[in-house]
Amino acid sequence: MSKKPTSMEKTDKLLVEKNQDTGYLGFNQPEKHNAISLEMWRGISQAMDNFESDSRVKVIVVSGEGGRAFSSGADISQFEAKRSLASEIEAYNSVMTLAYRKLTDIPKPTIARIGGYCMGGGLAVALCCDLRLASEDARFGIPAAKLGLGYSYESLRPLVNCVGPIRAKEILFSARQFSAQEAYDMGLINSIRNKTDLAQSVDECAQAIAENAPLSVKAFKQIVAEIGKDPNDRDLNLCQHLNDKCYASEDYKEGRKAFMEKRNPNFSGS
């Protein structure tokens, strides 16, 4: 984590920090390239609930500790004991799917800060985030075909929405690793940064987002999510409500006033 936190909850394998208006979630199993254990999947959901309920948190950064990996994916060493029988697979997948859903559906913007390996379930976590900034040494891939694993519709949809079906099939069929430049070229990540500059770049991005009107950012995130759904599943009434709420807000008045007075706005989220 790049900033000194104002509050922190530390577990064996997951770090949850808050600094001013930014929440940080860090995978903390560097000896396993931050492979995500069942306990960590549960912790992701709990952390998102924590961030969502804290009005001070405006934006969330997800990263991996140790400098060598964002995450190498699900912790395969647990599969024999916790993901071999059909009932165990169902229980494990439900916990993992809930974590994906919490990351995706949280109304606050999320940024994946990706350094080193970002593989399998780790890449799925990054795809649940709204923005993905990576270092030049980042490596991406989904090696499921090398392990005989399956991916559900819900797990694969973010990948297909991000890079399209042709690129998604290339990633899945080949099971190979892709460089940061290849990931950028296919639209998998937003930008590439020098390894030494990545943390600062992400913090600057988070700060810029946090300074904007919260209701506008929330509306944009939810409306874009609706656009990405199948046409029959889109809630157009919700989209209109979110848009109307922005125009009826005190922040809209403050934004106009600040613009006329040539100063930075002081948004309240109301």
PDB file of C-alpha atoms in Angstrom:
ATOM      1  CA  MET A   1       0.000   0.000   0.000  1.00  0.00           C
ATOM      2  CA  SER A   2       1.415   3.349  -0.974  1.00  0.00           C
ATOM      3  CA  LYS A   3      -0.183   5.631   1.605  1.00  0.00           C
ATOM      4  CA  LYS A   4       0.042   5.477   5.360  1.00  0.00           C
ATOM      5  CA  PRO A   5      -3.422   4.274   6.372  1.00  0.00           C
ATOM      6  CA  THR A   6      -5.617   6.114   8.858  1.00  0.00           C
ATOM      7  CA  SER A   7      -7.180   2.798   9.830  1.00  0.00           C
ATOM      8  CA  MET A   8      -6.335  -0.784   9.022  1.00  0.00           C
ATOM      9  CA  GLU A   9      -7.670  -4.258   9.553  1.00  0.00           C
ATOM     10  CA  LYS A  10      -5.005  -6.919   9.064  1.00  0.00           C
ATOM     11  CA  THR A  11      -5.685 -10.611   8.594  1.00  0.00           C
ATOM     12  CA  ASP A  12      -3.203 -13.321   7.685  1.00  0.00           C
ATOM     13  CA  LYS A  13      -3.807 -13.008   3.940  1.00  0.00           C
ATOM     14  CA  LEU A  14      -5.840  -9.883   3.294  1.00  0.00           C
ATOM     15  CA  LEU A  15      -5.187  -6.231   4.116  1.00  0.00           C
ATOM     16  CA  VAL A  16      -8.014  -3.715   4.392  1.00  0.00           C
ATOM     17  CA  GLU A  17      -6.995  -0.073   4.783  1.00  0.00           C
ATOM     18  CA  LYS A  18      -8.628   3.338   4.605  1.00  0.00           C
ATOM     19  CA  ASN A  19      -6.873   6.612   3.941  1.00  0.00           C
ATOM     20  CA  GLN A  20      -9.030   9.714   3.793  1.00  0.00           C
ATOM     21  CA  ASP A  21     -11.467   9.012   0.945  1.00  0.00           C
ATOM     22  CA  THR A  22      -9.747   5.907  -0.483  1.00  0.00           C
ATOM     23  CA  GLY A  23     -10.220   2.305   0.598  1.00  0.00           C
ATOM     24  CA  TYR A  24      -7.455  -0.233  -0.080  1.00  0.00           C
ATOM     25  CA  LEU A  25      -7.830  -3.986  -0.409  1.00  0.00           C
ATOM     26  CA  GLY A  26      -4.560  -5.909  -0.675  1.00  0.00           C
ATOM     27  CA  PHE A  27      -3.968  -9.608  -1.285  1.00  0.00           C
ATOM     28  CA  ASN A  28      -1.325 -10.625   1.233  1.00  0.00           C
ATOM     29  CA  GLN A  29       0.008 -14.062   0.367  1.00  0.00           C
ATOM     30  CA  PRO A  30       3.188 -13.076  -1.525  1.00  0.00           C
ATOM     31  CA  GLU A  31       4.882 -16.430  -0.944  1.00  0.00           C
ATOM     32  CA  LYS A  32       2.173 -17.900  -3.222  1.00  0.00           C
ATOM     33  CA  HIS A  33       2.055 -14.937  -5.610  1.00  0.00           C
ATOM     34  CA  ASN A  34      -1.049 -13.757  -3.723  1.00  0.00           C
ATOM     35  CA  ALA A  35      -3.092 -16.829  -4.607  1.00  0.00           C
ATOM     36  CA  ILE A  36      -6.600 -16.317  -3.253  1.00  0.00           C
ATOM     37  CA  SER A  37      -7.700 -18.799  -0.590  1.00  0.00           C
ATOM     38  CA  LEU A  38     -11.299 -19.571   0.314  1.00  0.00           C
ATOM     39  CA  GLU A  39     -10.915 -17.360   3.390  1.00  0.00           C
ATOM     40  CA  MET A  40      -9.682 -14.513   1.185  1.00  0.00           C
ATOM     41  CA  TRP A  41     -12.679 -14.873  -1.153  1.00  0.00           C
ATOM     42  CA  ARG A  42     -14.905 -14.448   1.899  1.00  0.00           C
ATOM     43  CA  GLY A  43     -12.791 -11.507   3.039  1.00  0.00           C
ATOM     44  CA  ILE A  44     -13.254  -9.724  -0.301  1.00  0.00           C
ATOM     45  CA  SER A  45     -17.026  -9.711   0.181  1.00  0.00           C
ATOM     46  CA  GLN A  46     -16.681  -8.481   3.759  1.00  0.00           C
ATOM     47  CA  ALA A  47     -14.284  -5.716   2.712  1.00  0.00           C
ATOM     48  CA  MET A  48     -16.641  -4.493  -0.005  1.00  0.00           C
ATOM     49  CA  ASP A  49     -19.505  -4.364   2.502  1.00  0.00           C
ATOM     50  CA  ASN A  50     -17.245  -2.379   4.825  1.00  0.00           C
ATOM     51  CA  PHE A  51     -16.256   0.112   2.124  1.00  0.00           C
ATOM     52  CA  GLU A  52     -19.808   0.510   0.855  1.00  0.00           C
ATOM     53  CA  SER A  53     -21.169   1.328   4.305  1.00  0.00           C
ATOM     54  CA  ASP A  54     -18.455   3.921   5.045  1.00  0.00           C
ATOM     55  CA  SER A  55     -19.548   7.271   3.574  1.00  0.00           C
ATOM     56  CA  ARG A  56     -15.985   8.586   3.834  1.00  0.00           C
ATOM     57  CA  VAL A  57     -14.756   6.080   1.230  1.00  0.00           C
ATOM     58  CA  LYS A  58     -15.245   7.469  -2.283  1.00  0.00           C
ATOM     59  CA  VAL A  59     -13.019   5.120  -4.307  1.00  0.00           C
ATOM     60  CA  ILE A  60     -11.416   1.687  -3.784  1.00  0.00           C
ATOM     61  CA  VAL A  61      -8.006   0.376  -4.870  1.00  0.00           C
ATOM     62  CA  VAL A  62      -7.344  -3.379  -5.145  1.00  0.00           C
ATOM     63  CA  SER A  63      -3.739  -4.605  -5.282  1.00  0.00           C
ATOM     64  CA  GLY A  64      -1.324  -7.388  -4.387  1.00  0.00           C
ATOM     65  CA  GLU A  65       1.382  -7.240  -1.728  1.00  0.00           C
ATOM     66  CA  GLY A  66       5.023  -8.172  -2.236  1.00  0.00           C
ATOM     67  CA  GLY A  67       5.676  -6.592  -5.623  1.00  0.00           C
ATOM     68  CA  ARG A  68       5.705  -9.837  -7.646  1.00  0.00           C
ATOM     69  CA  ALA A  69       2.016 -10.430  -8.305  1.00  0.00           C
ATOM     70  CA  PHE A  70      -1.422  -8.875  -8.209  1.00  0.00           C
ATOM     71  CA  SER A  71      -2.731 -12.409  -7.825  1.00  0.00           C
ATOM     72  CA  SER A  72      -1.891 -15.723  -9.453  1.00  0.00           C
ATOM     73  CA  GLY A  73      -5.528 -16.790  -9.067  1.00  0.00           C
ATOM     74  CA  ALA A  74      -7.360 -19.140  -6.756  1.00  0.00           C
ATOM     75  CA  ASP A  75      -5.177 -21.062  -4.303  1.00  0.00           C
ATOM     76  CA  ILE A  76      -4.919 -24.432  -6.068  1.00  0.00           C
ATOM     77  CA  SER A  77      -3.356 -26.063  -2.999  1.00  0.00           C
ATOM     78  CA  GLN A  78      -6.829 -25.945  -1.406  1.00  0.00           C
ATOM     79  CA  PHE A  79      -8.635 -27.638  -4.278  1.00  0.00           C
ATOM     80  CA  GLU A  80      -8.119 -31.224  -3.135  1.00  0.00           C
ATOM     81  CA  ALA A  81      -9.529 -30.526   0.313  1.00  0.00           C
ATOM     82  CA  LYS A  82     -12.123 -27.869  -0.523  1.00  0.00           C
ATOM     83  CA  ARG A  83     -12.938 -28.165  -4.223  1.00  0.00           C
ATOM     84  CA  SER A  84     -12.999 -31.825  -5.249  1.00  0.00           C
ATOM     85  CA  LEU A  85     -16.462 -33.219  -4.403  1.00  0.00           C
ATOM     86  CA  ALA A  86     -19.477 -31.812  -6.220  1.00  0.00           C
ATOM     87  CA  SER A  87     -20.898 -30.335  -3.008  1.00  0.00           C
ATOM     88  CA  GLU A  88     -17.541 -28.742  -2.180  1.00  0.00           C
ATOM     89  CA  ILE A  89     -17.206 -27.289  -5.669  1.00  0.00           C
ATOM     90  CA  GLU A  90     -20.676 -25.763  -5.422  1.00  0.00           C
ATOM     91  CA  ALA A  91     -19.965 -24.267  -1.987  1.00  0.00           C
ATOM     92  CA  TYR A  92     -16.552 -22.913  -3.018  1.00  0.00           C
ATOM     93  CA  ASN A  93     -17.887 -21.425  -6.258  1.00  0.00           C
ATOM     94  CA  SER A  94     -20.755 -19.718  -4.450  1.00  0.00           C
ATOM     95  CA  VAL A  95     -18.289 -17.950  -2.131  1.00  0.00           C
ATOM     96  CA  MET A  96     -16.091 -16.947  -5.067  1.00  0.00           C
ATOM     97  CA  THR A  97     -19.055 -15.776  -7.155  1.00  0.00           C
ATOM     98  CA  LEU A  98     -20.306 -13.641  -4.276  1.00  0.00           C
ATOM     99  CA  ALA A  99     -16.897 -11.952  -4.087  1.00  0.00           C
ATOM    100  CA  TYR A 100     -17.004 -11.187  -7.818  1.00  0.00           C
ATOM    101  CA  ARG A 101     -20.527  -9.825  -7.481  1.00  0.00           C
ATOM    102  CA  LYS A 102     -19.660  -7.620  -4.512  1.00  0.00           C
ATOM    103  CA  LEU A 103     -16.674  -6.182  -6.387  1.00  0.00           C
ATOM    104  CA  THR A 104     -18.728  -5.566  -9.500  1.00  0.00           C
ATOM    105  CA  ASP A 105     -21.868  -4.200  -7.894  1.00  0.00           C
ATOM    106  CA  ILE A 106     -20.416  -1.883  -5.264  1.00  0.00           C
ATOM    107  CA  PRO A 107     -21.630   1.580  -6.318  1.00  0.00           C
ATOM    108  CA  LYS A 108     -18.251   3.180  -5.648  1.00  0.00           C
ATOM    109  CA  PRO A 109     -15.549   3.182  -8.351  1.00  0.00           C
ATOM    110  CA  THR A 110     -12.822   0.560  -8.088  1.00  0.00           C
ATOM    111  CA  ILE A 111      -9.277   0.503  -9.473  1.00  0.00           C
ATOM    112  CA  ALA A 112      -7.079  -2.582  -9.877  1.00  0.00           C
ATOM    113  CA  ARG A 113      -3.397  -1.744  -9.355  1.00  0.00           C
ATOM    114  CA  ILE A 114      -1.693  -4.592 -11.203  1.00  0.00           C
ATOM    115  CA  GLY A 115       1.962  -5.440 -10.809  1.00  0.00           C
ATOM    116  CA  GLY A 116       3.476  -8.788 -11.810  1.00  0.00           C
ATOM    117  CA  TYR A 117       1.288 -11.842 -12.317  1.00  0.00           C
ATOM    118  CA  CYS A 118      -2.461 -11.365 -12.815  1.00  0.00           C
ATOM    119  CA  MET A 119      -3.749 -14.819 -13.634  1.00  0.00           C
ATOM    120  CA  GLY A 120      -6.958 -16.858 -13.537  1.00  0.00           C
ATOM    121  CA  GLY A 121      -9.140 -15.817 -10.632  1.00  0.00           C
ATOM    122  CA  GLY A 122      -6.820 -12.868 -10.052  1.00  0.00           C
ATOM    123  CA  LEU A 123      -7.566 -11.589 -13.539  1.00  0.00           C
ATOM    124  CA  ALA A 124     -11.264 -12.207 -12.886  1.00  0.00           C
ATOM    125  CA  VAL A 125     -10.976  -9.970  -9.797  1.00  0.00           C
ATOM    126  CA  ALA A 126      -9.253  -7.268 -11.857  1.00  0.00           C
ATOM    127  CA  LEU A 127     -12.010  -7.495 -14.478  1.00  0.00           C
ATOM    128  CA  CYS A 128     -14.588  -6.835 -11.758  1.00  0.00           C
ATOM    129  CA  CYS A 129     -12.890  -3.485 -11.134  1.00  0.00           C
ATOM    130  CA  ASP A 130     -13.885  -0.405 -13.097  1.00  0.00           C
ATOM    131  CA  LEU A 131     -10.344   0.575 -14.074  1.00  0.00           C
ATOM    132  CA  ARG A 132      -7.138  -1.441 -14.457  1.00  0.00           C
ATOM    133  CA  LEU A 133      -3.700   0.203 -14.324  1.00  0.00           C
ATOM    134  CA  ALA A 134      -0.698  -2.089 -14.746  1.00  0.00           C
ATOM    135  CA  SER A 135       3.066  -1.961 -14.499  1.00  0.00           C
ATOM    136  CA  GLU A 136       5.202  -2.782 -17.513  1.00  0.00           C
ATOM    137  CA  ASP A 137       6.191  -6.140 -15.975  1.00  0.00           C
ATOM    138  CA  ALA A 138       2.589  -7.308 -15.516  1.00  0.00           C
ATOM    139  CA  ARG A 139       1.623 -10.677 -16.978  1.00  0.00           C
ATOM    140  CA  PHE A 140      -1.929 -11.795 -17.715  1.00  0.00           C
ATOM    141  CA  GLY A 141      -3.594 -15.105 -18.477  1.00  0.00           C
ATOM    142  CA  ILE A 142      -6.314 -17.627 -17.682  1.00  0.00           C
ATOM    143  CA  PRO A 143      -4.705 -21.093 -17.444  1.00  0.00           C
ATOM    144  CA  ALA A 144      -7.992 -22.932 -16.767  1.00  0.00           C
ATOM    145  CA  ALA A 145      -7.608 -25.141 -19.862  1.00  0.00           C
ATOM    146  CA  LYS A 146      -4.292 -26.432 -18.484  1.00  0.00           C
ATOM    147  CA  LEU A 147      -6.031 -27.492 -15.265  1.00  0.00           C
ATOM    148  CA  GLY A 148      -9.316 -28.842 -16.580  1.00  0.00           C
ATOM    149  CA  LEU A 149     -11.244 -26.066 -14.849  1.00  0.00           C
ATOM    150  CA  GLY A 150     -14.505 -24.569 -16.015  1.00  0.00           C
ATOM    151  CA  TYR A 151     -15.633 -20.943 -15.865  1.00  0.00           C
ATOM    152  CA  SER A 152     -19.287 -20.027 -15.390  1.00  0.00           C
ATOM    153  CA  TYR A 153     -21.284 -17.672 -17.602  1.00  0.00           C
ATOM    154  CA  GLU A 154     -21.154 -15.055 -14.860  1.00  0.00           C
ATOM    155  CA  SER A 155     -17.365 -15.402 -14.568  1.00  0.00           C
ATOM    156  CA  LEU A 156     -16.694 -15.141 -18.302  1.00  0.00           C
ATOM    157  CA  ARG A 157     -19.090 -12.331 -19.148  1.00  0.00           C
ATOM    158  CA  PRO A 158     -16.803  -9.537 -17.814  1.00  0.00           C
ATOM    159  CA  LEU A 159     -13.926 -10.851 -19.947  1.00  0.00           C
ATOM    160  CA  VAL A 160     -16.035 -10.998 -23.107  1.00  0.00           C
ATOM    161  CA  ASN A 161     -17.526  -7.569 -22.416  1.00  0.00           C
ATOM    162  CA  CYS A 162     -14.022  -6.178 -21.979  1.00  0.00           C
ATOM    163  CA  VAL A 163     -12.102  -7.634 -24.930  1.00  0.00           C
ATOM    164  CA  GLY A 164     -14.796  -9.153 -27.150  1.00  0.00           C
ATOM    165  CA  PRO A 165     -15.408 -12.812 -28.051  1.00  0.00           C
ATOM    166  CA  ILE A 166     -12.444 -13.235 -30.414  1.00  0.00           C
ATOM    167  CA  ARG A 167      -9.846 -12.065 -27.911  1.00  0.00           C
ATOM    168  CA  ALA A 168     -11.621 -13.873 -25.059  1.00  0.00           C
ATOM    169  CA  LYS A 169     -11.374 -17.158 -26.947  1.00  0.00           C
ATOM    170  CA  GLU A 170      -7.696 -16.534 -27.650  1.00  0.00           C
ATOM    171  CA  ILE A 171      -7.034 -15.984 -23.941  1.00  0.00           C
ATOM    172  CA  LEU A 172      -9.068 -19.028 -22.881  1.00  0.00           C
ATOM    173  CA  PHE A 173      -8.097 -21.498 -25.617  1.00  0.00           C
ATOM    174  CA  SER A 174      -4.369 -20.787 -25.525  1.00  0.00           C
ATOM    175  CA  ALA A 175      -4.103 -20.557 -21.713  1.00  0.00           C
ATOM    176  CA  ARG A 176      -0.856 -18.656 -22.317  1.00  0.00           C
ATOM    177  CA  GLN A 177       0.514 -15.570 -20.607  1.00  0.00           C
ATOM    178  CA  PHE A 178       0.152 -12.145 -22.214  1.00  0.00           C
ATOM    179  CA  SER A 179       2.427  -9.159 -21.684  1.00  0.00           C
ATOM    180  CA  ALA A 180       1.224  -5.795 -20.403  1.00  0.00           C
ATOM    181  CA  GLN A 181       1.520  -4.381 -23.914  1.00  0.00           C
ATOM    182  CA  GLU A 182      -0.568  -7.207 -25.372  1.00  0.00           C
ATOM    183  CA  ALA A 183      -3.153  -6.689 -22.616  1.00  0.00           C
ATOM    184  CA  TYR A 184      -3.301  -2.981 -23.376  1.00  0.00           C
ATOM    185  CA  ASP A 185      -3.603  -3.556 -27.117  1.00  0.00           C
ATOM    186  CA  MET A 186      -6.613  -5.840 -26.629  1.00  0.00           C
ATOM    187  CA  GLY A 187      -8.299  -3.430 -24.192  1.00  0.00           C
ATOM    188  CA  LEU A 188      -7.807  -5.597 -21.124  1.00  0.00           C
ATOM    189  CA  ILE A 189      -6.163  -2.754 -19.160  1.00  0.00           C
ATOM    190  CA  ASN A 190      -6.497   1.032 -19.256  1.00  0.00           C
ATOM    191  CA  SER A 191      -2.835   1.988 -19.159  1.00  0.00           C
ATOM    192  CA  ILE A 192       0.750   0.842 -18.538  1.00  0.00           C
ATOM    193  CA  ARG A 193       3.003   2.558 -16.024  1.00  0.00           C
ATOM    194  CA  ASN A 194       6.633   2.225 -15.032  1.00  0.00           C
ATOM    195  CA  LYS A 195       6.864  -0.162 -12.106  1.00  0.00           C
ATOM    196  CA  THR A 196       8.227   2.523  -9.795  1.00  0.00           C
ATOM    197  CA  ASP A 197       5.471   4.982 -10.763  1.00  0.00           C
ATOM    198  CA  LEU A 198       2.466   2.645 -10.638  1.00  0.00           C
ATOM    199  CA  ALA A 199       1.424   3.239  -7.016  1.00  0.00           C
ATOM    200  CA  GLN A 200       1.617   7.012  -7.375  1.00  0.00           C
ATOM    201  CA  SER A 201      -0.278   6.927 -10.673  1.00  0.00           C
ATOM    202  CA  VAL A 202      -3.068   4.879  -9.116  1.00  0.00           C
ATOM    203  CA  ASP A 203      -3.252   7.152  -6.087  1.00  0.00           C
ATOM    204  CA  GLU A 204      -3.479  10.202  -8.358  1.00  0.00           C
ATOM    205  CA  CYS A 205      -6.234   8.525 -10.361  1.00  0.00           C
ATOM    206  CA  ALA A 206      -8.109   7.630  -7.165  1.00  0.00           C
ATOM    207  CA  GLN A 207      -7.774  11.169  -5.832  1.00  0.00           C
ATOM    208  CA  ALA A 208      -9.030  12.691  -9.070  1.00  0.00           C
ATOM    209  CA  ILE A 209     -12.107  10.451  -8.949  1.00  0.00           C
ATOM    210  CA  ALA A 210     -12.717  11.159  -5.262  1.00  0.00           C
ATOM    211  CA  GLU A 211     -12.754  14.902  -5.920  1.00  0.00           C
ATOM    212  CA  ASN A 212     -15.607  14.594  -8.429  1.00  0.00           C
ATOM    213  CA  ALA A 213     -19.307  14.653  -7.587  1.00  0.00           C
ATOM    214  CA  PRO A 214     -20.144  11.298  -5.925  1.00  0.00           C
ATOM    215  CA  LEU A 215     -23.681  11.166  -7.295  1.00  0.00           C
ATOM    216  CA  SER A 216     -22.425  11.704 -10.841  1.00  0.00           C
ATOM    217  CA  VAL A 217     -19.754   9.011 -10.522  1.00  0.00           C
ATOM    218  CA  LYS A 218     -22.257   6.584  -9.006  1.00  0.00           C
ATOM    219  CA  ALA A 219     -24.777   7.301 -11.761  1.00  0.00           C
ATOM    220  CA  PHE A 220     -22.199   6.809 -14.506  1.00  0.00           C
ATOM    221  CA  LYS A 221     -21.063   3.482 -13.038  1.00  0.00           C
ATOM    222  CA  GLN A 222     -24.586   2.111 -12.733  1.00  0.00           C
ATOM    223  CA  ILE A 223     -25.784   3.353 -16.119  1.00  0.00           C
ATOM    224  CA  VAL A 224     -22.740   1.903 -17.901  1.00  0.00           C
ATOM    225  CA  ALA A 225     -23.451  -1.397 -16.116  1.00  0.00           C
ATOM    226  CA  GLU A 226     -27.026  -1.334 -17.420  1.00  0.00           C
ATOM    227  CA  ILE A 227     -25.779  -0.661 -20.963  1.00  0.00           C
ATOM    228  CA  GLY A 228     -23.617  -3.781 -20.702  1.00  0.00           C
ATOM    229  CA  LYS A 229     -26.608  -6.004 -19.915  1.00  0.00           C
ATOM    230  CA  ASP A 230     -28.799  -7.820 -22.405  1.00  0.00           C
ATOM    231  CA  PRO A 231     -31.419  -5.338 -23.746  1.00  0.00           C
ATOM    232  CA  ASN A 232     -34.330  -7.087 -22.049  1.00  0.00           C
ATOM    233  CA  ASP A 233     -32.545  -6.931 -18.673  1.00  0.00           C
ATOM    234  CA  ARG A 234     -31.764  -3.211 -18.710  1.00  0.00           C
ATOM    235  CA  ASP A 235     -33.479  -1.034 -16.118  1.00  0.00           C
ATOM    236  CA  LEU A 236     -34.032   2.186 -18.077  1.00  0.00           C
ATOM    237  CA  ASN A 237     -36.185   3.648 -15.320  1.00  0.00           C
ATOM    238  CA  LEU A 238     -33.242   3.317 -12.931  1.00  0.00           C
ATOM    239  CA  CYS A 239     -30.994   5.061 -15.451  1.00  0.00           C
ATOM    240  CA  GLN A 240     -33.412   7.968 -15.752  1.00  0.00           C
ATOM    241  CA  HIS A 241     -33.794   8.177 -11.978  1.00  0.00           C
ATOM    242  CA  LEU A 242     -30.023   8.335 -11.470  1.00  0.00           C
ATOM    243  CA  ASN A 243     -29.703  11.024 -14.126  1.00  0.00           C
ATOM    244  CA  ASP A 244     -32.540  13.091 -12.647  1.00  0.00           C
ATOM    245  CA  LYS A 245     -31.041  12.750  -9.170  1.00  0.00           C
ATOM    246  CA  CYS A 246     -27.806  14.381 -10.376  1.00  0.00           C
ATOM    247  CA  TYR A 247     -29.640  17.410 -11.778  1.00  0.00           C
ATOM    248  CA  ALA A 248     -31.711  17.770  -8.601  1.00  0.00           C
ATOM    249  CA  SER A 249     -28.685  17.600  -6.298  1.00  0.00           C
ATOM    250  CA  GLU A 250     -26.948  20.287  -4.260  1.00  0.00           C
ATOM    251  CA  ASP A 251     -23.728  19.163  -5.937  1.00  0.00           C
ATOM    252  CA  TYR A 252     -25.093  20.277  -9.315  1.00  0.00           C
ATOM    253  CA  LYS A 253     -25.692  23.730  -7.839  1.00  0.00           C
ATOM    254  CA  GLU A 254     -22.218  23.718  -6.305  1.00  0.00           C
ATOM    255  CA  GLY A 255     -20.628  22.619  -9.576  1.00  0.00           C
ATOM    256  CA  ARG A 256     -22.224  25.465 -11.491  1.00  0.00           C
ATOM    257  CA  LYS A 257     -21.338  27.991  -8.818  1.00  0.00           C
ATOM    258  CA  ALA A 258     -17.717  26.836  -8.598  1.00  0.00           C
ATOM    259  CA  PHE A 259     -17.376  27.009 -12.382  1.00  0.00           C
ATOM    260  CA  MET A 260     -18.611  30.614 -12.460  1.00  0.00           C
ATOM    261  CA  GLU A 261     -16.359  31.550  -9.537  1.00  0.00           C
ATOM    262  CA  LYS A 262     -13.362  29.807 -11.143  1.00  0.00           C
ATOM    263  CA  ARG A 263     -12.622  27.620  -8.114  1.00  0.00           C
ATOM    264  CA  ASN A 264     -12.580  23.939  -7.287  1.00  0.00           C
ATOM    265  CA  PRO A 265     -16.009  22.614  -6.261  1.00  0.00           C
ATOM    266  CA  ASN A 266     -16.667  21.280  -2.775  1.00  0.00           C
ATOM    267  CA  PHE A 267     -19.027  18.369  -3.369  1.00  0.00           C
ATOM    268  CA  SER A 268     -21.016  16.896  -0.489  1.00  0.00           C
ATOM    269  CA  GLY A 269     -22.619  13.912  -2.221  1.00  0.00           C
ATOM    270  CA  SER A 270     -26.094  15.329  -1.786  1.00  0.00           C
TER     271      SER A 270
END
